[in-house]
C-alpha positions as a Markdown table, in Angstrom:
| # | Residue | x | y | z |
|---|---|---|---|---|
| 1 | Met | 129.0 | 91.7 | -182.4 |
| 2 | Lys | 127.0 | 92.9 | -185.4 |
| 3 | Thr | 123.5 | 91.8 | -186.6 |
| 4 | Glu | 122.8 | 91.4 | -190.3 |
| 5 | Thr | 121.5 | 95.0 | -190.3 |
| 6 | Gly | 124.7 | 96.2 | -188.7 |
| 7 | Ala | 123.4 | 97.0 | -185.3 |
| 8 | Asp | 125.6 | 96.5 | -182.3 |
| 9 | Thr | 124.5 | 93.7 | -180.1 |
| 10 | Val | 125.3 | 92.4 | -176.6 |
| 11 | Thr | 125.3 | 88.8 | -175.7 |
| 12 | His | 122.9 | 88.0 | -172.8 |
| 13 | Pro | 124.8 | 86.8 | -169.7 |
| 14 | Glu | 123.0 | 83.5 | -169.8 |
| 15 | Gly | 123.8 | 83.1 | -173.5 |
| 16 | Gln | 120.2 | 83.1 | -174.4 |
| 17 | Gly | 120.1 | 85.2 | -177.6 |
| 18 | Gln | 121.2 | 88.8 | -178.1 |
| 19 | Tyr | 119.6 | 92.2 | -177.9 |
| 20 | Pro | 120.6 | 95.5 | -179.6 |
| 21 | Glu | 123.0 | 97.8 | -177.7 |
| 22 | Ser | 122.1 | 100.8 | -179.8 |
| 23 | Trp | 118.7 | 102.3 | -180.8 |
| 24 | Pro | 116.9 | 99.5 | -182.9 |
| 25 | Val | 117.6 | 99.9 | -186.6 |
| 26 | Gly | 114.6 | 101.1 | -188.5 |
| 27 | Val | 112.8 | 102.7 | -185.5 |
| 28 | Glu | 112.4 | 106.4 | -186.3 |
| 29 | Thr | 112.1 | 108.7 | -183.3 |
| 30 | Val | 109.8 | 111.3 | -184.9 |
| 31 | Pro | 107.1 | 110.0 | -187.2 |
| 32 | Ala | 106.8 | 111.5 | -190.7 |
| 33 | Ser | 103.2 | 112.5 | -190.0 |
| 34 | Ser | 101.1 | 112.8 | -186.8 |
| 35 | Ser | 97.4 | 112.3 | -186.3 |
| 36 | Trp | 97.5 | 114.1 | -183.0 |
| 37 | Thr | 96.4 | 117.8 | -182.9 |
| 38 | Lys | 97.4 | 118.8 | -179.3 |
| 39 | Ala | 101.2 | 119.1 | -179.9 |
| 40 | Glu | 102.7 | 122.3 | -178.4 |
| 41 | Pro | 105.5 | 124.3 | -180.0 |
| 42 | Ala | 107.8 | 124.3 | -177.0 |
| 43 | Pro | 111.0 | 122.3 | -178.0 |
| 44 | Leu | 111.8 | 120.3 | -174.8 |
| 45 | Met | 109.8 | 117.2 | -175.6 |
| 46 | Glu | 111.3 | 117.2 | -179.1 |
| 47 | Ala | 114.7 | 117.0 | -177.4 |
| 48 | Val | 113.5 | 114.1 | -175.3 |
| 49 | Val | 112.4 | 112.0 | -178.3 |
| 50 | Glu | 115.4 | 113.0 | -180.5 |
| 51 | Lys | 117.2 | 110.0 | -181.8 |
| 52 | Ala | 120.6 | 110.5 | -180.2 |
| 53 | Asn | 119.0 | 111.1 | -176.8 |
| 54 | Met | 116.7 | 108.1 | -177.1 |
| 55 | Ala | 119.7 | 105.9 | -178.2 |
| 56 | Arg | 121.7 | 107.0 | -175.2 |
| 57 | Ala | 118.7 | 106.3 | -172.9 |
| 58 | Tyr | 118.2 | 102.9 | -174.5 |
| 59 | Arg | 121.9 | 101.9 | -174.0 |
| 60 | Arg | 121.6 | 102.9 | -170.3 |
| 61 | Val | 118.4 | 100.9 | -169.7 |
| 62 | Val | 119.9 | 97.9 | -171.4 |
| 63 | Ala | 123.2 | 98.2 | -169.4 |
| 64 | Asn | 121.3 | 98.5 | -166.1 |
| 65 | Lys | 119.2 | 95.4 | -166.9 |
| 66 | Gly | 116.7 | 95.5 | -164.0 |
| 67 | Ala | 113.6 | 93.6 | -163.2 |
| 68 | Pro | 110.4 | 93.7 | -165.2 |
| 69 | Gly | 107.7 | 96.1 | -164.3 |
| 70 | Ala | 104.0 | 95.4 | -163.9 |
| 71 | Asp | 103.6 | 94.3 | -167.5 |
| 72 | Gly | 106.2 | 91.6 | -167.2 |
| 73 | Met | 108.3 | 92.9 | -170.2 |
| 74 | Thr | 112.0 | 92.3 | -169.8 |
| 75 | Val | 114.9 | 94.5 | -171.1 |
| 76 | Arg | 115.6 | 91.9 | -173.7 |
| 77 | Gln | 112.1 | 92.3 | -175.2 |
| 78 | Leu | 112.4 | 96.1 | -175.4 |
| 79 | Ala | 113.9 | 96.3 | -178.9 |
| 80 | Asp | 111.1 | 94.2 | -180.5 |
| 81 | His | 108.5 | 96.2 | -178.6 |
| 82 | Leu | 110.0 | 99.5 | -179.8 |
| 83 | Lys | 110.1 | 98.3 | -183.5 |
| 84 | Gln | 106.4 | 97.7 | -183.3 |
| 85 | Tyr | 105.1 | 100.5 | -181.0 |
| 86 | Trp | 107.6 | 103.4 | -180.9 |
| 87 | Pro | 105.9 | 105.5 | -183.7 |
| 88 | Thr | 102.7 | 105.5 | -181.6 |
| 89 | Leu | 104.5 | 106.2 | -178.3 |
| 90 | Cys | 106.5 | 109.0 | -179.9 |
| 91 | Glu | 103.3 | 110.6 | -181.3 |
| 92 | Arg | 101.7 | 110.4 | -177.9 |
| 93 | Leu | 104.7 | 111.9 | -176.2 |
| 94 | Leu | 104.9 | 114.8 | -178.6 |
| 95 | Ala | 101.1 | 115.4 | -178.3 |
| 96 | Gly | 101.3 | 115.3 | -174.5 |
| 97 | Glu | 98.9 | 112.4 | -174.4 |
| 98 | Tyr | 101.2 | 109.6 | -173.1 |
| 99 | His | 100.1 | 108.0 | -169.8 |
| 100 | Pro | 102.6 | 105.9 | -167.9 |
| 101 | Ser | 101.8 | 102.4 | -166.6 |
| 102 | Pro | 101.5 | 101.7 | -162.8 |
| 103 | Val | 104.7 | 100.7 | -161.1 |
| 104 | Arg | 105.3 | 97.3 | -159.5 |
| 105 | Ala | 105.8 | 97.5 | -155.7 |
| 106 | Val | 108.8 | 95.6 | -154.3 |
| 107 | Glu | 110.1 | 95.7 | -150.8 |
| 108 | Ile | 113.8 | 95.4 | -150.0 |
| 109 | Pro | 115.5 | 95.3 | -146.6 |
| 110 | Lys | 117.1 | 98.5 | -145.3 |
| 111 | Pro | 120.7 | 98.5 | -144.1 |
| 112 | Lys | 119.7 | 99.6 | -140.6 |
| 113 | Gly | 116.6 | 97.2 | -140.3 |
| 114 | Gly | 113.1 | 97.3 | -141.7 |
| 115 | Thr | 112.1 | 97.4 | -145.3 |
| 116 | Arg | 112.0 | 100.0 | -148.1 |
| 117 | Gln | 109.4 | 100.0 | -150.8 |
| 118 | Leu | 110.6 | 100.4 | -154.3 |
| 119 | Gly | 108.4 | 101.1 | -157.3 |
| 120 | Ile | 109.6 | 99.3 | -160.5 |
| 121 | Pro | 108.4 | 101.0 | -163.7 |
| 122 | Thr | 107.9 | 99.1 | -166.9 |
| 123 | Val | 110.9 | 98.9 | -169.2 |
| 124 | Thr | 109.2 | 101.3 | -171.6 |
| 125 | Asp | 108.7 | 103.8 | -168.8 |
| 126 | Arg | 112.3 | 103.4 | -167.6 |
| 127 | Leu | 113.4 | 104.3 | -171.1 |
| 128 | Ile | 111.2 | 107.4 | -171.3 |
| 129 | Gln | 112.3 | 108.4 | -167.8 |
| 130 | Gln | 115.9 | 108.0 | -168.7 |
| 131 | Ala | 115.4 | 110.1 | -171.8 |
| 132 | Leu | 113.7 | 112.8 | -169.7 |
| 133 | Leu | 116.5 | 112.6 | -167.1 |
| 134 | Gln | 119.2 | 113.2 | -169.8 |
| 135 | Val | 117.4 | 116.4 | -171.0 |
| 136 | Leu | 116.5 | 117.8 | -167.6 |
| 137 | Thr | 119.8 | 117.2 | -165.8 |
| 138 | Pro | 121.7 | 119.9 | -167.8 |
| 139 | Ile | 118.9 | 122.3 | -167.0 |
| 140 | Phe | 118.8 | 121.8 | -163.2 |
| 141 | Asp | 122.2 | 120.3 | -162.2 |
| 142 | Pro | 124.4 | 123.4 | -162.8 |
| 143 | Gly | 122.2 | 125.3 | -160.3 |
| 144 | Phe | 122.5 | 122.7 | -157.5 |
| 145 | Ser | 124.6 | 123.3 | -154.4 |
| 146 | Ala | 128.3 | 122.3 | -154.4 |
| 147 | Ser | 127.5 | 120.6 | -151.1 |
| 148 | Ser | 124.9 | 118.2 | -152.8 |
| 149 | Tyr | 126.6 | 115.0 | -153.8 |
| 150 | Gly | 123.9 | 112.4 | -154.5 |
| 151 | Tyr | 123.0 | 111.1 | -157.9 |
| 152 | Arg | 124.7 | 113.9 | -159.8 |
| 153 | Pro | 127.2 | 113.8 | -162.7 |
| 154 | Lys | 130.8 | 113.6 | -161.5 |
| 155 | Arg | 129.7 | 113.5 | -157.9 |
| 156 | Ser | 129.9 | 110.6 | -155.4 |
| 157 | Ala | 129.4 | 109.5 | -151.9 |
| 158 | Gln | 133.2 | 109.5 | -151.4 |
| 159 | Gln | 133.3 | 113.2 | -152.2 |
| 160 | Ala | 130.6 | 113.8 | -149.5 |
| 161 | Val | 132.7 | 111.8 | -147.0 |
| 162 | Ser | 135.8 | 113.8 | -147.8 |
| 163 | Ala | 133.9 | 117.0 | -147.3 |
| 164 | Met | 132.6 | 115.7 | -144.0 |
| 165 | Lys | 136.1 | 115.1 | -142.8 |
| 166 | Ala | 137.3 | 118.5 | -144.0 |
| 167 | His | 134.5 | 120.3 | -142.1 |
| 168 | Val | 135.2 | 118.5 | -138.9 |
| 169 | Thr | 139.0 | 119.0 | -139.3 |
| 170 | Ala | 138.3 | 122.7 | -139.7 |
| 171 | Gly | 136.9 | 122.8 | -136.2 |
| 172 | His | 133.2 | 122.1 | -136.8 |
| 173 | Arg | 133.1 | 119.2 | -134.4 |
| 174 | Trp | 129.4 | 119.0 | -133.7 |
| 175 | Val | 127.0 | 117.6 | -136.3 |
| 176 | Val | 123.3 | 118.1 | -136.9 |
| 177 | Asp | 122.3 | 114.8 | -138.3 |
| 178 | Leu | 118.8 | 115.1 | -139.9 |
| 179 | Asp | 116.7 | 112.0 | -140.7 |
| 180 | Leu | 113.7 | 112.6 | -143.0 |
| 181 | Ala | 111.0 | 110.1 | -142.3 |
| 182 | Ala | 110.0 | 108.2 | -145.4 |
| 183 | Phe | 111.2 | 111.0 | -147.6 |
| 184 | Phe | 110.5 | 109.5 | -151.0 |
| 185 | Asp | 107.0 | 108.5 | -149.9 |
| 186 | Arg | 106.1 | 112.0 | -148.7 |
| 187 | Val | 107.2 | 114.3 | -151.4 |
| 188 | Asn | 104.4 | 116.8 | -152.1 |
| 189 | His | 103.5 | 116.7 | -155.8 |
| 190 | Asp | 102.3 | 120.3 | -156.0 |
| 191 | Leu | 105.5 | 121.7 | -154.3 |
| 192 | Leu | 107.7 | 119.6 | -156.5 |
| 193 | Met | 105.9 | 120.5 | -159.7 |
| 194 | Ala | 106.1 | 124.2 | -158.8 |
| 195 | Arg | 109.9 | 124.0 | -158.5 |
| 196 | Ile | 110.2 | 122.1 | -161.8 |
| 197 | Ala | 108.0 | 124.7 | -163.5 |
| 198 | Arg | 110.5 | 127.4 | -162.5 |
| 199 | Arg | 112.9 | 126.0 | -165.2 |
| 200 | Val | 110.7 | 124.0 | -167.5 |
| 201 | Arg | 108.1 | 125.7 | -169.8 |
| 202 | Asp | 107.0 | 122.8 | -172.0 |
| 203 | Lys | 103.6 | 121.8 | -170.6 |
| 204 | Arg | 103.9 | 118.4 | -172.2 |
| 205 | Val | 107.0 | 117.6 | -170.1 |
| 206 | Leu | 105.3 | 119.0 | -167.0 |
| 207 | Arg | 102.2 | 116.9 | -167.5 |
| 208 | Leu | 104.3 | 113.8 | -168.2 |
| 209 | Ile | 106.3 | 114.3 | -164.9 |
| 210 | Arg | 103.1 | 114.8 | -163.0 |
| 211 | Arg | 101.7 | 111.6 | -164.5 |
| 212 | Tyr | 104.8 | 109.7 | -163.4 |
| 213 | Leu | 104.4 | 111.0 | -159.9 |
| 214 | Glu | 100.7 | 110.0 | -159.8 |
| 215 | Ala | 101.1 | 106.7 | -161.6 |
| 216 | Gly | 99.5 | 103.9 | -159.4 |
| 217 | Met | 101.4 | 101.2 | -157.7 |
| 218 | Phe | 100.6 | 97.5 | -158.2 |
| 219 | Gln | 100.6 | 95.6 | -155.0 |
| 220 | Asp | 98.9 | 92.2 | -154.3 |
| 221 | Gly | 97.3 | 92.4 | -157.8 |
| 222 | Leu | 95.7 | 95.9 | -157.3 |
| 223 | Ala | 96.8 | 99.3 | -158.5 |
| 224 | Ala | 96.6 | 101.9 | -155.7 |
| 225 | Pro | 96.6 | 105.6 | -156.7 |
| 226 | Arg | 99.3 | 107.8 | -155.3 |
| 227 | Arg | 98.7 | 111.3 | -154.0 |
| 228 | Gln | 102.2 | 112.0 | -152.8 |
| 229 | Gly | 105.7 | 110.6 | -153.0 |
| 230 | Thr | 108.0 | 109.7 | -155.8 |
| 231 | Pro | 108.8 | 106.0 | -155.6 |
| 232 | Gln | 112.4 | 104.9 | -155.6 |
| 233 | Gly | 113.2 | 102.6 | -158.5 |
| 234 | Gly | 112.8 | 104.8 | -161.6 |
| 235 | Pro | 115.6 | 106.8 | -163.2 |
| 236 | Leu | 113.9 | 110.1 | -162.7 |
| 237 | Ser | 113.3 | 109.9 | -158.9 |
| 238 | Pro | 116.8 | 111.0 | -157.7 |
| 239 | Leu | 116.7 | 114.1 | -159.8 |
| 240 | Leu | 113.2 | 115.0 | -158.6 |
| 241 | Ala | 114.5 | 114.6 | -155.0 |
| 242 | Asn | 117.4 | 116.9 | -155.6 |
| 243 | Ile | 115.1 | 119.5 | -157.2 |
| 244 | Leu | 112.9 | 119.6 | -154.1 |
| 245 | Leu | 115.7 | 119.5 | -151.5 |
| 246 | Asp | 117.7 | 122.1 | -153.4 |
| 247 | Asp | 115.6 | 124.6 | -151.4 |
| 248 | Val | 117.1 | 123.3 | -148.2 |
| 249 | Asp | 120.6 | 123.6 | -149.7 |
| 250 | Lys | 120.0 | 127.2 | -150.7 |
| 251 | Glu | 118.6 | 128.0 | -147.2 |
| 252 | Leu | 121.7 | 126.5 | -145.5 |
| 253 | Glu | 124.0 | 128.4 | -147.9 |
| 254 | Arg | 122.1 | 131.6 | -147.2 |
| 255 | Arg | 122.8 | 131.0 | -143.5 |
| 256 | Gly | 126.5 | 130.3 | -144.1 |
| 257 | His | 126.5 | 126.7 | -142.8 |
| 258 | Arg | 128.8 | 123.9 | -143.7 |
| 259 | Phe | 126.9 | 120.8 | -144.7 |
| 260 | Cys | 126.8 | 117.7 | -146.8 |
| 261 | Arg | 123.7 | 116.2 | -148.5 |
| 262 | Tyr | 123.6 | 112.9 | -150.3 |
| 263 | Ala | 120.0 | 112.5 | -151.5 |
| 264 | Asp | 118.0 | 112.7 | -148.3 |
| 265 | Asp | 121.0 | 112.0 | -146.0 |
| 266 | Met | 121.9 | 115.4 | -144.6 |
| 267 | Gln | 124.4 | 116.6 | -142.0 |
| 268 | Val | 125.2 | 120.2 | -140.9 |
| 269 | Tyr | 128.5 | 120.9 | -139.1 |
| 270 | Val | 128.7 | 123.5 | -136.4 |
| 271 | Arg | 131.1 | 124.5 | -133.6 |
| 272 | Ser | 129.0 | 123.9 | -130.5 |
| 273 | Arg | 126.1 | 121.9 | -129.2 |
| 274 | Arg | 124.1 | 125.1 | -128.6 |
| 275 | Ala | 124.6 | 126.1 | -132.2 |
| 276 | Gly | 123.6 | 122.6 | -133.3 |
| 277 | Glu | 120.4 | 122.7 | -131.3 |
| 278 | Arg | 119.4 | 126.1 | -132.9 |
| 279 | Val | 120.1 | 124.7 | -136.4 |
| 280 | Met | 118.1 | 121.5 | -135.6 |
| 281 | Ala | 115.1 | 123.5 | -134.5 |
| 282 | Ser | 115.1 | 126.1 | -137.3 |
| 283 | Leu | 115.9 | 123.6 | -140.1 |
| 284 | Ser | 113.3 | 121.1 | -138.9 |
| 285 | Asp | 110.7 | 124.0 | -139.0 |
| 286 | Phe | 111.8 | 124.9 | -142.5 |
| 287 | Leu | 111.5 | 121.3 | -143.8 |
| 288 | Glu | 108.1 | 120.8 | -142.2 |
| 289 | Ser | 106.6 | 124.2 | -143.0 |
| 290 | Ser | 108.1 | 125.0 | -146.4 |
| 291 | Leu | 108.5 | 121.6 | -147.9 |
| 292 | Arg | 105.9 | 119.6 | -145.9 |
| 293 | Leu | 108.4 | 116.9 | -145.0 |
| 294 | Thr | 108.6 | 115.1 | -141.7 |
| 295 | Val | 111.8 | 115.0 | -139.6 |
| 296 | Asn | 112.2 | 111.8 | -137.7 |
| 297 | Arg | 112.9 | 113.1 | -134.2 |
| 298 | Asp | 113.9 | 109.7 | -132.8 |
| 299 | Lys | 116.7 | 109.2 | -135.4 |
| 300 | Ser | 117.8 | 112.8 | -135.8 |
| 301 | Ala | 120.3 | 114.2 | -133.3 |
| 302 | Val | 122.9 | 116.9 | -132.4 |
| 303 | Asp | 126.0 | 114.9 | -131.6 |
| 304 | Arg | 129.6 | 114.4 | -132.1 |
| 305 | Pro | 130.4 | 113.2 | -135.7 |
| 306 | Trp | 132.3 | 110.1 | -134.4 |
| 307 | Arg | 129.2 | 108.9 | -132.8 |
| 308 | Arg | 126.9 | 109.4 | -135.8 |
| 309 | Gly | 128.8 | 108.3 | -139.0 |
| 310 | Tyr | 127.9 | 109.2 | -142.5 |
| 311 | Leu | 127.4 | 107.1 | -145.6 |
| 312 | Gly | 129.0 | 104.1 | -144.0 |
| 313 | Tyr | 132.1 | 106.0 | -142.7 |
| 314 | Thr | 132.7 | 107.5 | -139.3 |
| 315 | Leu | 135.5 | 109.6 | -137.8 |
| 316 | Thr | 138.0 | 109.1 | -135.0 |
| 317 | Arg | 138.1 | 111.6 | -132.1 |
| 318 | His | 141.6 | 112.9 | -132.9 |
| 319 | Lys | 142.1 | 116.6 | -133.4 |
| 320 | Gln | 143.1 | 115.8 | -136.9 |
| 321 | Ala | 140.1 | 113.5 | -137.6 |
| 322 | Arg | 140.7 | 110.3 | -139.4 |
| 323 | Leu | 138.2 | 108.3 | -141.5 |
| 324 | Thr | 137.3 | 104.8 | -140.4 |
| 325 | Ile | 134.5 | 102.3 | -141.1 |
| 326 | Ser | 131.3 | 102.4 | -139.1 |
| 327 | Lys | 130.3 | 99.3 | -137.1 |
| 328 | Ala | 127.1 | 99.0 | -139.1 |
| 329 | Ser | 129.1 | 98.8 | -142.4 |
| 330 | Leu | 131.4 | 96.1 | -141.0 |
| 331 | Gln | 128.4 | 94.1 | -139.7 |
| 332 | Arg | 126.7 | 94.3 | -143.0 |
| 333 | Leu | 129.7 | 93.0 | -144.8 |
| 334 | Met | 130.2 | 90.2 | -142.3 |
| 335 | Leu | 126.6 | 89.1 | -142.7 |
| 336 | Arg | 127.1 | 89.0 | -146.5 |
| 337 | Val | 130.3 | 86.9 | -146.0 |
| 338 | Arg | 128.4 | 84.5 | -143.7 |
| 339 | Glu | 125.7 | 84.1 | -146.4 |
| 340 | Ile | 128.3 | 83.3 | -149.1 |
| 341 | Leu | 130.2 | 80.8 | -146.9 |
| 342 | Lys | 126.9 | 79.1 | -145.8 |
| 343 | Arg | 126.2 | 78.4 | -149.4 |
| 344 | Gly | 129.8 | 77.1 | -149.8 |
| 345 | Lys | 129.2 | 74.0 | -147.7 |
| 346 | Gly | 130.5 | 71.0 | -149.7 |
| 347 | Arg | 131.8 | 73.2 | -152.5 |
| 348 | Asn | 135.4 | 73.5 | -153.7 |
| 349 | Ile | 137.0 | 76.3 | -151.7 |
| 350 | Arg | 138.4 | 78.0 | -154.8 |
| 351 | Arg | 134.8 | 78.4 | -156.1 |
| 352 | Val | 133.7 | 79.9 | -152.8 |
| 353 | Ile | 136.6 | 82.3 | -153.0 |
| 354 | Glu | 135.7 | 83.2 | -156.5 |
| 355 | Glu | 132.2 | 84.2 | -155.3 |
| 356 | Leu | 133.6 | 86.1 | -152.4 |
| 357 | Thr | 136.2 | 88.1 | -154.2 |
| 358 | Pro | 134.0 | 90.6 | -156.2 |
| 359 | Val | 132.1 | 91.3 | -153.0 |
| 360 | Leu | 135.2 | 92.1 | -151.1 |
| 361 | Arg | 136.8 | 94.1 | -154.0 |
| 362 | Gly | 133.7 | 96.3 | -154.4 |
| 363 | Trp | 133.4 | 96.9 | -150.7 |
| 364 | Ala | 137.1 | 97.8 | -150.5 |
| 365 | Ser | 136.8 | 100.1 | -153.4 |
| 366 | Tyr | 134.0 | 102.1 | -151.7 |
| 367 | Phe | 135.9 | 102.3 | -148.4 |
| 368 | Ser | 139.2 | 103.3 | -150.1 |
| 369 | Leu | 139.2 | 106.6 | -148.2 |
| 370 | Val | 139.7 | 105.0 | -144.7 |
| 371 | Asp | 142.8 | 106.3 | -142.8 |
| 372 | Val | 142.7 | 103.6 | -140.1 |
| 373 | Lys | 143.8 | 100.1 | -141.0 |
| 374 | Arg | 143.2 | 98.2 | -137.8 |
| 375 | Pro | 139.6 | 97.3 | -138.5 |
| 376 | Leu | 140.6 | 96.0 | -142.0 |
| 377 | Glu | 143.4 | 93.8 | -140.5 |
| 378 | Ala | 140.8 | 92.3 | -138.1 |
| 379 | Leu | 138.3 | 91.8 | -141.0 |
| 380 | Asp | 140.9 | 90.0 | -143.1 |
| 381 | Gly | 141.7 | 87.7 | -140.1 |
| 382 | Trp | 138.1 | 87.0 | -139.5 |
| 383 | Ile | 137.3 | 86.1 | -143.1 |
| 384 | Arg | 140.3 | 83.8 | -143.3 |
| 385 | Arg | 139.2 | 82.1 | -140.0 |
| 386 | Arg | 135.7 | 81.6 | -141.5 |
| 387 | Leu | 137.2 | 80.0 | -144.5 |
| 388 | Arg | 139.4 | 77.7 | -142.4 |
| 389 | Arg | 136.3 | 76.8 | -140.5 |
| 390 | Val | 134.5 | 75.8 | -143.8 |
| 391 | Ile | 137.6 | 73.7 | -144.7 |
| 392 | Trp | 137.8 | 72.0 | -141.3 |
| 393 | Arg | 134.1 | 71.0 | -141.6 |
| 394 | Gln | 134.6 | 69.7 | -145.1 |
| 395 | Trp | 137.3 | 67.3 | -143.8 |
| 396 | Lys | 134.7 | 65.8 | -141.4 |
| 397 | Arg | 136.5 | 62.8 | -140.0 |
| 398 | Pro | 139.7 | 62.8 | -137.8 |
| 399 | Arg | 141.3 | 60.4 | -140.2 |
| 400 | Thr | 140.7 | 62.8 | -143.1 |
| 401 | Arg | 141.8 | 65.8 | -141.1 |
| 402 | Arg | 145.1 | 64.1 | -140.1 |
| 403 | Arg | 145.8 | 63.2 | -143.7 |
| 404 | Lys | 145.0 | 66.7 | -145.0 |
| 405 | Leu | 147.1 | 68.4 | -142.3 |
| 406 | Gln | 150.1 | 66.2 | -143.1 |
| 407 | Ala | 149.7 | 67.0 | -146.8 |
| 408 | Leu | 149.8 | 70.7 | -145.9 |
| 409 | Gly | 153.1 | 70.3 | -144.1 |
| 410 | Leu | 152.4 | 69.4 | -140.5 |
| 411 | Asp | 154.4 | 66.5 | -139.1 |
| 412 | Ala | 152.6 | 63.2 | -138.4 |
| 413 | Gln | 152.5 | 63.5 | -134.6 |
| 414 | Arg | 151.2 | 67.1 | -134.6 |
| 415 | Ala | 148.6 | 66.3 | -137.4 |
| 416 | Trp | 147.4 | 63.2 | -135.4 |
| 417 | Lys | 147.1 | 65.2 | -132.2 |
| 418 | Ser | 145.3 | 68.2 | -133.9 |
| 419 | Ala | 142.9 | 66.0 | -135.8 |
| 420 | Gly | 141.6 | 64.3 | -132.7 |
| 421 | Asn | 141.5 | 67.3 | -130.3 |
| 422 | Gly | 137.7 | 67.1 | -129.9 |
| 423 | Arg | 137.3 | 70.9 | -130.2 |
| 424 | Gly | 134.7 | 72.6 | -132.4 |
| 425 | Pro | 135.2 | 74.0 | -135.9 |
| 426 | Trp | 135.5 | 77.6 | -134.9 |
| 427 | Trp | 138.2 | 76.9 | -132.2 |
| 428 | Asn | 140.2 | 74.8 | -134.7 |
| 429 | Ala | 139.8 | 77.5 | -137.4 |
| 430 | Gly | 141.7 | 79.9 | -135.1 |
| 431 | Ala | 144.2 | 77.4 | -133.7 |
| 432 | Leu | 147.9 | 77.4 | -134.6 |
| 433 | His | 147.8 | 74.0 | -136.5 |
| 434 | Met | 145.2 | 75.4 | -139.0 |
| 435 | Arg | 147.0 | 78.7 | -139.3 |
| 436 | His | 150.3 | 76.9 | -140.0 |
| 437 | Ala | 148.6 | 74.4 | -142.5 |
| 438 | Leu | 146.6 | 77.2 | -144.2 |
| 439 | Pro | 148.7 | 80.4 | -143.9 |
| 440 | Asn | 147.9 | 83.7 | -145.6 |
| 441 | Arg | 150.0 | 82.8 | -148.6 |
| 442 | Trp | 147.9 | 79.7 | -149.2 |
| 443 | Phe | 144.8 | 81.8 | -149.5 |
| 444 | Arg | 146.6 | 84.2 | -151.9 |
| 445 | Gln | 147.4 | 81.2 | -154.0 |
| 446 | Gln | 143.8 | 80.3 | -154.2 |
| 447 | Gly | 142.9 | 83.8 | -155.5 |
| 448 | Met | 141.8 | 85.3 | -152.2 |
| 449 | Ile | 142.3 | 89.0 | -151.9 |
| 450 | Ser | 143.1 | 90.9 | -148.8 |
| 451 | Val | 140.7 | 93.8 | -148.0 |
| 452 | Leu | 143.6 | 95.7 | -146.3 |
| 453 | Glu | 145.9 | 95.3 | -149.2 |
| 454 | Thr | 143.2 | 96.3 | -151.7 |
| 455 | Val | 142.3 | 99.4 | -149.8 |
| 456 | Arg | 145.9 | 100.2 | -149.3 |
| 457 | Gly | 146.4 | 100.0 | -153.1 |
| 458 | Leu | 143.6 | 102.6 | -153.5 |
| 459 | Ser | 144.1 | 104.9 | -150.6 |
| 460 | Arg | 146.8 | 107.0 | -148.9 |
| 461 | Phe | 147.5 | 105.2 | -145.7 |
| 462 | Ser | 150.5 | 102.9 | -145.3 |
């Protein structure tokens, strides 16, 4: 849609108003005059605040939506805020005088248990960080290792998983699985800034990045200063992590090792346990002495790859290793399905399936590399049984169950016997009478997708 001024707009999902998709009309990126006197001649900050770069950053921040930061400003309020305050913000950025706001602390559950603390910057700071990211990525990314896959243009977790499989298939059937303890919380600011300064000369940009690293964190109403770490939650944090850990990549390449790194998830592939133990010892020493990071000895190990897994996948023990899904990944999906079906009590089953479908489709898309279909067949059967259990419970009374079973094609005597068998919902959900009344094709008619068929449509196995 277009506003009266011609700016593109996006309708808010809730239908409450609109916000510009492009850079707000009338907001100049560089003021005609500046009252600041400390501006430096290096051009990098000018590239950050250049209109096309800011417009691209604005579109990305708007598309990502995201929660408000410590100031409570939402993404929908950003356009009006920029129309009023951008000239001043731009002057401060160009003069090297901009100071970020503290981030808002949020804790989220970890996939393997425990919690992870995120730091949510204000929307304004997310915009500036995104603009910085777009300028810094072309400077740093071309020099990163080909074995680094996390948060990089045209790189993905699936590429890392494919590389893992290739290394193991080539005979490197031992893995050095390194776990960095609270990596994002323990990044040393001085070491990181020294590595950024190797490629960045604009002191305004360097000061701004340092201020983002040191910005306080609001928790329980108080802003606590930060002396180390780069909080997850801002657009810039993944690039900063890659800049620091690039030293590890270069060290592994220098030694001739095969490895995969996705952010701080790192595995090195070797031919024997003895070689793995040597790599574990020397690499742990490098990480702790050179980068001042801490290796979690309890979670790190030298082991067979099919006992460790990587990025949700694991391998079979075959000589020609095949990719399958880790037990932890299956359990997380099953927990999510249970949560959705628990909310589905009393709801129309088609509505429940509509809520379930995008979750299953997204999960299947991520695991489209799997070569083993048996876990997917079992998962499909388990999901359908859970849905049959929901339906059986919704029918409640034996009289209702008999009527529904007859309507779905069972003869009167069988429907009467099945409806009054006295067994529990889970037993009935797996019994023949429910499978005959609600076969797989019935679920397809309701819009239910098969995880197996979805993966099969995206992958190579048959």
